[in-house]
PDB file of C-alpha atoms in Angstrom:
ATOM      1  CA  UNK B 970       0.000   0.000   0.000  1.00 76.00           C
ATOM      2  CA  UNK B 971       1.753   3.097  -1.259  1.00 86.00           C
ATOM      3  CA  UNK B 972      -0.561   5.872  -0.104  1.00 94.00           C
ATOM      4  CA  UNK B 973       0.415   9.512  -0.505  1.00 94.00           C
ATOM      5  CA  UNK B 974       3.936  10.813  -1.108  1.00 93.00           C
ATOM      6  CA  UNK B 975       6.121  12.294   1.621  1.00 94.00           C
ATOM      7  CA  UNK B 976       5.604  15.747   0.102  1.00 92.00           C
ATOM      8  CA  UNK B 977       1.829  15.352   0.163  1.00 93.00           C
ATOM      9  CA  UNK B 978       1.914  14.107   3.749  1.00 96.00           C
ATOM     10  CA  UNK B 979       4.025  17.096   4.815  1.00 95.00           C
ATOM     11  CA  UNK B 980       1.558  19.400   3.043  1.00 94.00           C
ATOM     12  CA  UNK B 981      -1.437  17.767   4.753  1.00 95.00           C
ATOM     13  CA  UNK B 982       0.079  18.110   8.214  1.00 97.00           C
ATOM     14  CA  UNK B 983       1.169  21.692   7.541  1.00 96.00           C
ATOM     15  CA  UNK B 984      -2.385  22.743   6.654  1.00 94.00           C
ATOM     16  CA  UNK B 985      -3.519  21.591  10.105  1.00 97.00           C
ATOM     17  CA  UNK B 986      -1.154  23.898  12.009  1.00 98.00           C
ATOM     18  CA  UNK B 987      -3.394  26.483  13.698  1.00 97.00           C
ATOM     19  CA  UNK B 988      -2.942  30.213  13.336  1.00 97.00           C
ATOM     20  CA  UNK B 989      -0.846  31.739  16.108  1.00 96.00           C
ATOM     21  CA  UNK B 990       0.860  28.496  17.087  1.00 98.00           C
ATOM     22  CA  UNK B 991       4.498  27.798  17.891  1.00 98.00           C
ATOM     23  CA  UNK B 992       5.440  24.539  16.188  1.00 98.00           C
ATOM     24  CA  UNK B 993       8.638  22.515  16.469  1.00 98.00           C
ATOM     25  CA  UNK B 994       9.568  20.599  13.332  1.00 97.00           C
ATOM     26  CA  UNK B 995      11.594  17.478  14.047  1.00 96.00           C
ATOM     27  CA  UNK B 996      14.227  15.820  11.900  1.00 94.00           C
ATOM     28  CA  UNK B 997      13.234  14.203   8.601  1.00 93.00           C
ATOM     29  CA  UNK B 998       9.680  14.282   7.289  1.00 96.00           C
ATOM     30  CA  UNK B 999       8.442  16.945   9.766  1.00 97.00           C
ATOM     31  CA  UNK B1000      11.073  19.419   8.514  1.00 96.00           C
ATOM     32  CA  UNK B1001       9.421  19.276   5.082  1.00 95.00           C
ATOM     33  CA  UNK B1002       6.319  20.918   6.574  1.00 96.00           C
ATOM     34  CA  UNK B1003       8.181  24.249   6.466  1.00 95.00           C
ATOM     35  CA  UNK B1004       7.736  24.212   2.682  1.00 93.00           C
ATOM     36  CA  UNK B1005       3.943  24.227   2.937  1.00 93.00           C
ATOM     37  CA  UNK B1006       2.973  26.713   5.655  1.00 92.00           C
ATOM     38  CA  UNK B1007      -0.511  28.047   4.801  1.00 89.00           C
ATOM     39  CA  UNK B1008      -0.374  31.612   3.496  1.00 86.00           C
ATOM     40  CA  UNK B1009      -1.799  34.215   5.842  1.00 89.00           C
ATOM     41  CA  UNK B1010      -1.301  32.279   9.067  1.00 92.00           C
ATOM     42  CA  UNK B1011       1.083  33.491  11.739  1.00 93.00           C
ATOM     43  CA  UNK B1012       2.893  30.281  12.619  1.00 96.00           C
ATOM     44  CA  UNK B1013       6.244  30.373  14.385  1.00 96.00           C
ATOM     45  CA  UNK B1014       8.358  27.388  13.365  1.00 97.00           C
ATOM     46  CA  UNK B1015      10.949  26.275  15.920  1.00 97.00           C
ATOM     47  CA  UNK B1016      14.027  24.114  15.439  1.00 96.00           C
ATOM     48  CA  UNK B1017      15.630  22.581  18.502  1.00 95.00           C
ATOM     49  CA  UNK B1018      19.176  23.785  17.882  1.00 94.00           C
ATOM     50  CA  UNK B1019      18.043  27.367  18.493  1.00 96.00           C
ATOM     51  CA  UNK B1020      15.884  28.880  15.730  1.00 96.00           C
ATOM     52  CA  UNK B1021      12.485  30.547  15.925  1.00 97.00           C
ATOM     53  CA  UNK B1022      11.344  31.597  12.457  1.00 96.00           C
ATOM     54  CA  UNK B1023      12.227  28.608  10.319  1.00 94.00           C
ATOM     55  CA  UNK B1024      11.527  29.072   6.613  1.00 93.00           C
ATOM     56  CA  UNK B1025      11.185  26.740   3.624  1.00 93.00           C
ATOM     57  CA  UNK B1026      14.114  25.008   1.992  1.00 92.00           C
ATOM     58  CA  UNK B1027      16.234  27.310  -0.190  1.00 93.00           C
ATOM     59  CA  UNK B1028      16.095  27.287  -3.948  1.00 91.00           C
ATOM     60  CA  UNK B1029      18.925  25.289  -5.586  1.00 91.00           C
ATOM     61  CA  UNK B1030      22.134  27.283  -5.567  1.00 93.00           C
ATOM     62  CA  UNK B1031      21.082  29.483  -2.635  1.00 92.00           C
ATOM     63  CA  UNK B1032      21.969  27.082   0.185  1.00 94.00           C
ATOM     64  CA  UNK B1033      23.947  28.489   3.122  1.00 92.00           C
ATOM     65  CA  UNK B1034      26.011  25.869   4.954  1.00 90.00           C
ATOM     66  CA  UNK B1035      25.745  27.943   8.135  1.00 88.00           C
ATOM     67  CA  UNK B1036      21.935  27.829   8.099  1.00 90.00           C
ATOM     68  CA  UNK B1037      20.769  24.253   8.550  1.00 90.00           C
ATOM     69  CA  UNK B1038      18.068  22.321  10.372  1.00 90.00           C
ATOM     70  CA  UNK B1039      18.569  20.012  13.344  1.00 88.00           C
ATOM     71  CA  UNK B1040      18.926  17.241  10.761  1.00 87.00           C
ATOM     72  CA  UNK B1041      21.677  19.191   8.923  1.00 89.00           C
ATOM     73  CA  UNK B1042      19.484  19.947   5.893  1.00 92.00           C
ATOM     74  CA  UNK B1043      19.624  23.441   4.323  1.00 94.00           C
ATOM     75  CA  UNK B1044      16.906  25.846   5.403  1.00 92.00           C
ATOM     76  CA  UNK B1045      16.017  29.516   5.304  1.00 94.00           C
ATOM     77  CA  UNK B1046      15.028  32.056   7.923  1.00 95.00           C
ATOM     78  CA  UNK B1047      11.964  34.279   7.634  1.00 93.00           C
ATOM     79  CA  UNK B1048      12.261  38.000   8.353  1.00 91.00           C
ATOM     80  CA  UNK B1049      12.070  38.550  12.071  1.00 92.00           C
ATOM     81  CA  UNK B1050      13.574  35.150  12.875  1.00 96.00           C
ATOM     82  CA  UNK B1051      15.716  34.782  15.978  1.00 96.00           C
ATOM     83  CA  UNK B1052      18.730  32.588  16.643  1.00 95.00           C
ATOM     84  CA  UNK B1053      19.705  31.659  20.176  1.00 96.00           C
ATOM     85  CA  UNK B1054      21.681  29.130  22.169  1.00 96.00           C
ATOM     86  CA  UNK B1055      20.875  25.451  22.377  1.00 94.00           C
ATOM     87  CA  UNK B1056      20.301  25.816  26.116  1.00 96.00           C
ATOM     88  CA  UNK B1057      17.803  28.650  25.602  1.00 98.00           C
ATOM     89  CA  UNK B1058      16.024  26.552  22.995  1.00 97.00           C
ATOM     90  CA  UNK B1059      15.585  23.728  25.471  1.00 97.00           C
ATOM     91  CA  UNK B1060      14.382  26.166  28.121  1.00 97.00           C
ATOM     92  CA  UNK B1061      11.574  26.993  25.683  1.00 97.00           C
ATOM     93  CA  UNK B1062      10.844  23.308  25.153  1.00 97.00           C
ATOM     94  CA  UNK B1063      10.988  22.255  28.804  1.00 96.00           C
ATOM     95  CA  UNK B1064       9.104  25.364  29.864  1.00 96.00           C
ATOM     96  CA  UNK B1065       6.056  24.307  27.861  1.00 96.00           C
ATOM     97  CA  UNK B1066       6.241  27.085  25.264  1.00 97.00           C
ATOM     98  CA  UNK B1067       5.915  24.787  22.222  1.00 98.00           C
ATOM     99  CA  UNK B1068       2.294  24.297  21.175  1.00 98.00           C
ATOM    100  CA  UNK B1069       2.930  21.393  18.820  1.00 99.00           C
ATOM    101  CA  UNK B1070       5.949  19.163  18.208  1.00 98.00           C
ATOM    102  CA  UNK B1071       5.908  17.294  14.907  1.00 98.00           C
ATOM    103  CA  UNK B1072       8.182  14.276  15.260  1.00 98.00           C
ATOM    104  CA  UNK B1073       9.137  11.270  13.201  1.00 97.00           C
ATOM    105  CA  UNK B1074       8.381   7.889  14.747  1.00 98.00           C
ATOM    106  CA  UNK B1075       9.385   4.240  14.578  1.00 97.00           C
ATOM    107  CA  UNK B1076       6.256   3.127  16.437  1.00 98.00           C
ATOM    108  CA  UNK B1077       3.201   4.663  18.095  1.00 99.00           C
ATOM    109  CA  UNK B1078       1.051   2.866  20.664  1.00 99.00           C
ATOM    110  CA  UNK B1079      -2.737   2.962  20.759  1.00 99.00           C
ATOM    111  CA  UNK B1080      -2.467   4.917  24.020  1.00 98.00           C
ATOM    112  CA  UNK B1081      -0.231   7.570  22.435  1.00 99.00           C
ATOM    113  CA  UNK B1082       3.131   6.132  23.474  1.00 99.00           C
ATOM    114  CA  UNK B1083       5.959   7.278  21.191  1.00 98.00           C
ATOM    115  CA  UNK B1084       9.053   5.292  20.206  1.00 98.00           C
ATOM    116  CA  UNK B1085      11.433   7.156  17.910  1.00 96.00           C
ATOM    117  CA  UNK B1086      14.979   6.881  19.245  1.00 95.00           C
ATOM    118  CA  UNK B1087      15.964   3.198  19.193  1.00 94.00           C
ATOM    119  CA  UNK B1088      14.865   0.011  17.464  1.00 90.00           C
ATOM    120  CA  UNK B1089      16.982  -2.147  19.749  1.00 82.00           C
ATOM    121  CA  UNK B1090      19.125  -3.176  16.779  1.00 84.00           C
ATOM    122  CA  UNK B1091      22.712  -3.565  18.086  1.00 83.00           C
ATOM    123  CA  UNK B1092      24.091  -2.630  14.648  1.00 84.00           C
ATOM    124  CA  UNK B1093      22.495   0.835  14.787  1.00 82.00           C
ATOM    125  CA  UNK B1094      23.542   3.480  17.292  1.00 81.00           C
ATOM    126  CA  UNK B1095      20.503   4.900  19.146  1.00 84.00           C
ATOM    127  CA  UNK B1096      20.021   8.656  18.845  1.00 80.00           C
ATOM    128  CA  UNK B1097      17.755  10.399  21.333  1.00 81.00           C
ATOM    129  CA  UNK B1098      18.565  13.998  20.403  1.00 84.00           C
ATOM    130  CA  UNK B1099      15.928  16.375  21.729  1.00 91.00           C
ATOM    131  CA  UNK B1100      13.002  14.036  21.130  1.00 94.00           C
ATOM    132  CA  UNK B1101      12.389  13.162  24.783  1.00 96.00           C
ATOM    133  CA  UNK B1102      12.297  16.812  25.814  1.00 97.00           C
ATOM    134  CA  UNK B1103      10.014  17.709  22.910  1.00 97.00           C
ATOM    135  CA  UNK B1104       7.645  14.800  23.485  1.00 97.00           C
ATOM    136  CA  UNK B1105       7.399  15.460  27.214  1.00 96.00           C
ATOM    137  CA  UNK B1106       7.412  19.257  27.144  1.00 96.00           C
ATOM    138  CA  UNK B1107       5.096  20.124  24.252  1.00 97.00           C
ATOM    139  CA  UNK B1108       1.372  20.674  24.624  1.00 96.00           C
ATOM    140  CA  UNK B1109       0.675  18.443  21.604  1.00 98.00           C
ATOM    141  CA  UNK B1110       2.718  15.855  19.727  1.00 99.00           C
ATOM    142  CA  UNK B1111       2.001  14.878  16.131  1.00 99.00           C
ATOM    143  CA  UNK B1112       3.783  11.790  14.812  1.00 99.00           C
ATOM    144  CA  UNK B1113       4.610  11.655  11.088  1.00 99.00           C
ATOM    145  CA  UNK B1114       5.727   8.347   9.610  1.00 98.00           C
ATOM    146  CA  UNK B1115       5.200   5.626   7.031  1.00 98.00           C
ATOM    147  CA  UNK B1116       2.302   3.422   8.105  1.00 98.00           C
ATOM    148  CA  UNK B1117       4.404   0.242   7.876  1.00 98.00           C
ATOM    149  CA  UNK B1118       8.058  -0.669   8.123  1.00 96.00           C
ATOM    150  CA  UNK B1119       9.998  -1.698   5.023  1.00 93.00           C
ATOM    151  CA  UNK B1120       9.261  -5.358   5.771  1.00 94.00           C
ATOM    152  CA  UNK B1121       5.543  -4.613   6.025  1.00 96.00           C
ATOM    153  CA  UNK B1122       5.340  -4.760   9.824  1.00 97.00           C
ATOM    154  CA  UNK B1123       2.839  -2.283  11.323  1.00 98.00           C
ATOM    155  CA  UNK B1124       4.172   0.800  13.083  1.00 99.00           C
ATOM    156  CA  UNK B1125       0.909   1.475  14.941  1.00 99.00           C
ATOM    157  CA  UNK B1126       0.549  -1.080  17.731  1.00 99.00           C
ATOM    158  CA  UNK B1127      -1.493  -1.730  20.855  1.00 98.00           C
ATOM    159  CA  UNK B1128       1.781  -1.343  22.763  1.00 98.00           C
ATOM    160  CA  UNK B1129       5.156  -0.251  21.410  1.00 98.00           C
ATOM    161  CA  UNK B1130       7.839  -2.936  21.337  1.00 97.00           C
ATOM    162  CA  UNK B1131      10.710  -0.456  20.948  1.00 96.00           C
ATOM    163  CA  UNK B1132      12.050   1.620  23.863  1.00 95.00           C
ATOM    164  CA  UNK B1133       9.750   4.555  24.551  1.00 97.00           C
ATOM    165  CA  UNK B1134      10.654   8.166  23.944  1.00 97.00           C
ATOM    166  CA  UNK B1135       7.680   9.361  26.000  1.00 97.00           C
ATOM    167  CA  UNK B1136       4.456   7.840  27.285  1.00 98.00           C
ATOM    168  CA  UNK B1137       0.950   8.814  26.160  1.00 98.00           C
ATOM    169  CA  UNK B1138       2.062  11.989  24.406  1.00 98.00           C
ATOM    170  CA  UNK B1139       0.953  11.562  20.778  1.00 99.00           C
ATOM    171  CA  UNK B1140      -2.345  13.242  19.858  1.00 99.00           C
ATOM    172  CA  UNK B1141      -2.271  12.728  16.076  1.00 99.00           C
ATOM    173  CA  UNK B1142      -0.649  10.178  13.785  1.00 99.00           C
ATOM    174  CA  UNK B1143      -0.052  11.246  10.182  1.00 99.00           C
ATOM    175  CA  UNK B1144       0.929   8.379   7.888  1.00 99.00           C
ATOM    176  CA  UNK B1145       0.997   7.869   4.136  1.00 98.00           C
ATOM    177  CA  UNK B1146      -2.292   5.968   4.510  1.00 98.00           C
ATOM    178  CA  UNK B1147      -4.322   7.916   7.071  1.00 98.00           C
ATOM    179  CA  UNK B1148      -4.662  10.607   9.700  1.00 99.00           C
ATOM    180  CA  UNK B1149      -5.479   8.904  12.994  1.00 99.00           C
ATOM    181  CA  UNK B1150      -6.480  10.731  16.158  1.00 99.00           C
ATOM    182  CA  UNK B1151      -5.409   9.315  19.525  1.00 99.00           C
ATOM    183  CA  UNK B1152      -8.360   9.768  21.885  1.00 98.00           C
ATOM    184  CA  UNK B1153      -9.681   8.456  25.192  1.00 96.00           C
ATOM    185  CA  UNK B1154     -12.039   6.326  23.099  1.00 96.00           C
ATOM    186  CA  UNK B1155      -9.249   4.784  21.037  1.00 98.00           C
ATOM    187  CA  UNK B1156      -7.759   5.428  17.610  1.00 99.00           C
ATOM    188  CA  UNK B1157     -10.107   7.355  15.316  1.00 99.00           C
ATOM    189  CA  UNK B1158      -9.493   7.446  11.549  1.00 99.00           C
ATOM    190  CA  UNK B1159     -10.177  11.034  10.482  1.00 98.00           C
ATOM    191  CA  UNK B1160      -8.779  10.913   6.935  1.00 98.00           C
ATOM    192  CA  UNK B1161      -7.824   8.054   4.657  1.00 98.00           C
ATOM    193  CA  UNK B1162      -5.849   7.801   1.419  1.00 96.00           C
ATOM    194  CA  UNK B1163      -7.949   7.861  -1.742  1.00 93.00           C
ATOM    195  CA  UNK B1164      -8.742   4.362  -2.998  1.00 92.00           C
ATOM    196  CA  UNK B1165      -8.029   2.715   0.357  1.00 96.00           C
ATOM    197  CA  UNK B1166     -10.912   1.154   2.274  1.00 97.00           C
ATOM    198  CA  UNK B1167     -11.155   0.934   6.055  1.00 98.00           C
ATOM    199  CA  UNK B1168     -10.725  -2.855   6.222  1.00 98.00           C
ATOM    200  CA  UNK B1169      -7.478  -2.645   4.245  1.00 98.00           C
ATOM    201  CA  UNK B1170      -6.204   0.055   6.590  1.00 98.00           C
ATOM    202  CA  UNK B1171      -7.120  -2.038   9.627  1.00 99.00           C
ATOM    203  CA  UNK B1172      -5.282  -5.040   8.162  1.00 98.00           C
ATOM    204  CA  UNK B1173      -1.960  -3.153   8.269  1.00 98.00           C
ATOM    205  CA  UNK B1174      -2.558  -1.665  11.728  1.00 99.00           C
ATOM    206  CA  UNK B1175      -1.832  -3.721  14.859  1.00 99.00           C
ATOM    207  CA  UNK B1176      -4.305  -1.765  16.994  1.00 99.00           C
ATOM    208  CA  UNK B1177      -8.066  -1.392  16.808  1.00 99.00           C
ATOM    209  CA  UNK B1178      -9.261   1.501  14.648  1.00 99.00           C
ATOM    210  CA  UNK B1179     -12.614   3.261  14.541  1.00 99.00           C
ATOM    211  CA  UNK B1180     -13.817   5.132  11.458  1.00 98.00           C
ATOM    212  CA  UNK B1181     -14.948   8.686  12.170  1.00 98.00           C
ATOM    213  CA  UNK B1182     -18.406   9.704  10.968  1.00 97.00           C
ATOM    214  CA  UNK B1183     -16.725  12.709   9.361  1.00 97.00           C
ATOM    215  CA  UNK B1184     -13.818  10.805   7.782  1.00 97.00           C
ATOM    216  CA  UNK B1185     -12.613  12.342   4.519  1.00 96.00           C
ATOM    217  CA  UNK B1186     -10.025  11.416   1.896  1.00 95.00           C
ATOM    218  CA  UNK B1187      -6.470  12.600   1.567  1.00 92.00           C
ATOM    219  CA  UNK B1188      -6.504  14.747  -1.567  1.00 77.00           C
ATOM    220  CA  UNK B1189      -3.660  14.235  -4.045  1.00 71.00           C
ATOM    221  CA  UNK B1190      -1.788  17.489  -4.586  1.00 73.00           C
ATOM    222  CA  UNK B1191      -1.279  19.125  -7.936  1.00 71.00           C
ATOM    223  CA  UNK B1192       2.226  19.721  -9.272  1.00 71.00           C
ATOM    224  CA  UNK B1193       1.689  23.450  -8.708  1.00 70.00           C
ATOM    225  CA  UNK B1194       0.837  22.899  -5.036  1.00 67.00           C
ATOM    226  CA  UNK B1195       3.852  20.682  -4.481  1.00 64.00           C
ATOM    227  CA  UNK B1196       6.114  23.235  -6.153  1.00 65.00           C
ATOM    228  CA  UNK B1197       4.666  26.161  -4.205  1.00 60.00           C
ATOM    229  CA  UNK B1198       6.917  26.471  -1.161  1.00 53.00           C
ATOM    230  CA  UNK B1199       5.059  28.898   1.069  1.00 51.00           C
ATOM    231  CA  UNK B1200       7.115  31.013   3.476  1.00 44.00           C
ATOM    232  CA  UNK B1201       5.439  32.187   6.638  1.00 43.00           C
ATOM    233  CA  UNK B1202       4.079  35.281   4.903  1.00 39.00           C
ATOM    234  CA  UNK B1203       2.941  37.186   7.969  1.00 37.00           C
ATOM    235  CA  UNK B1204       6.324  36.926   9.657  1.00 38.00           C
ATOM    236  CA  UNK B1205       8.166  37.498   6.377  1.00 37.00           C
ATOM    237  CA  UNK B1206       6.494  40.894   6.063  1.00 37.00           C
ATOM    238  CA  UNK B1207       7.375  41.913   9.614  1.00 32.00           C
TER     239      UNK B1207
END
């Protein structure tokens, strides 16, 4: 099951960022959300190494090796952006000043547990980074990931089998197949990839799902939408 592309998934998640929010974008797929910030919304994008005012990726040939994301990918800064120390950045995180943290994930539990720092594989060095602080200190955590591992194993489980990053922190799960809300009543499917039926989605999910009465489809993006990297216009005009 292929589902939507990484670019489309980043676009979908970016459209859900509320106006006036401070949002941390984690390494990997979440960083791509900076390319698709909805025009006209005042959204402050945070990067854990000490940036508030993250912009979209630069056009080819305009990369600056001194301006990179936490994952070492080139980025831009919007007008009015601020750069500060790593320690100050984590004071923001631990102080509860991040409204939403968008993080990659290896596994998510039905109760909102997050596992994204170690698979237990002795051949791969675990890397916690700032994920534990972000998961524990943010008001909301959105997990972005492929629905299944490369071998087809589900990433959404009743209970995570990998070491936890934080317990019961995830509120939304964005995958290439669906948007799933983590609620007190279980996992609710709010959106689903076009052409995919609920039973097929359930078959690749190792936790019970419930279909929302208002469930809609992921909409494939046009080439123009994918090419339209939107800076945070309100901040850019500051």
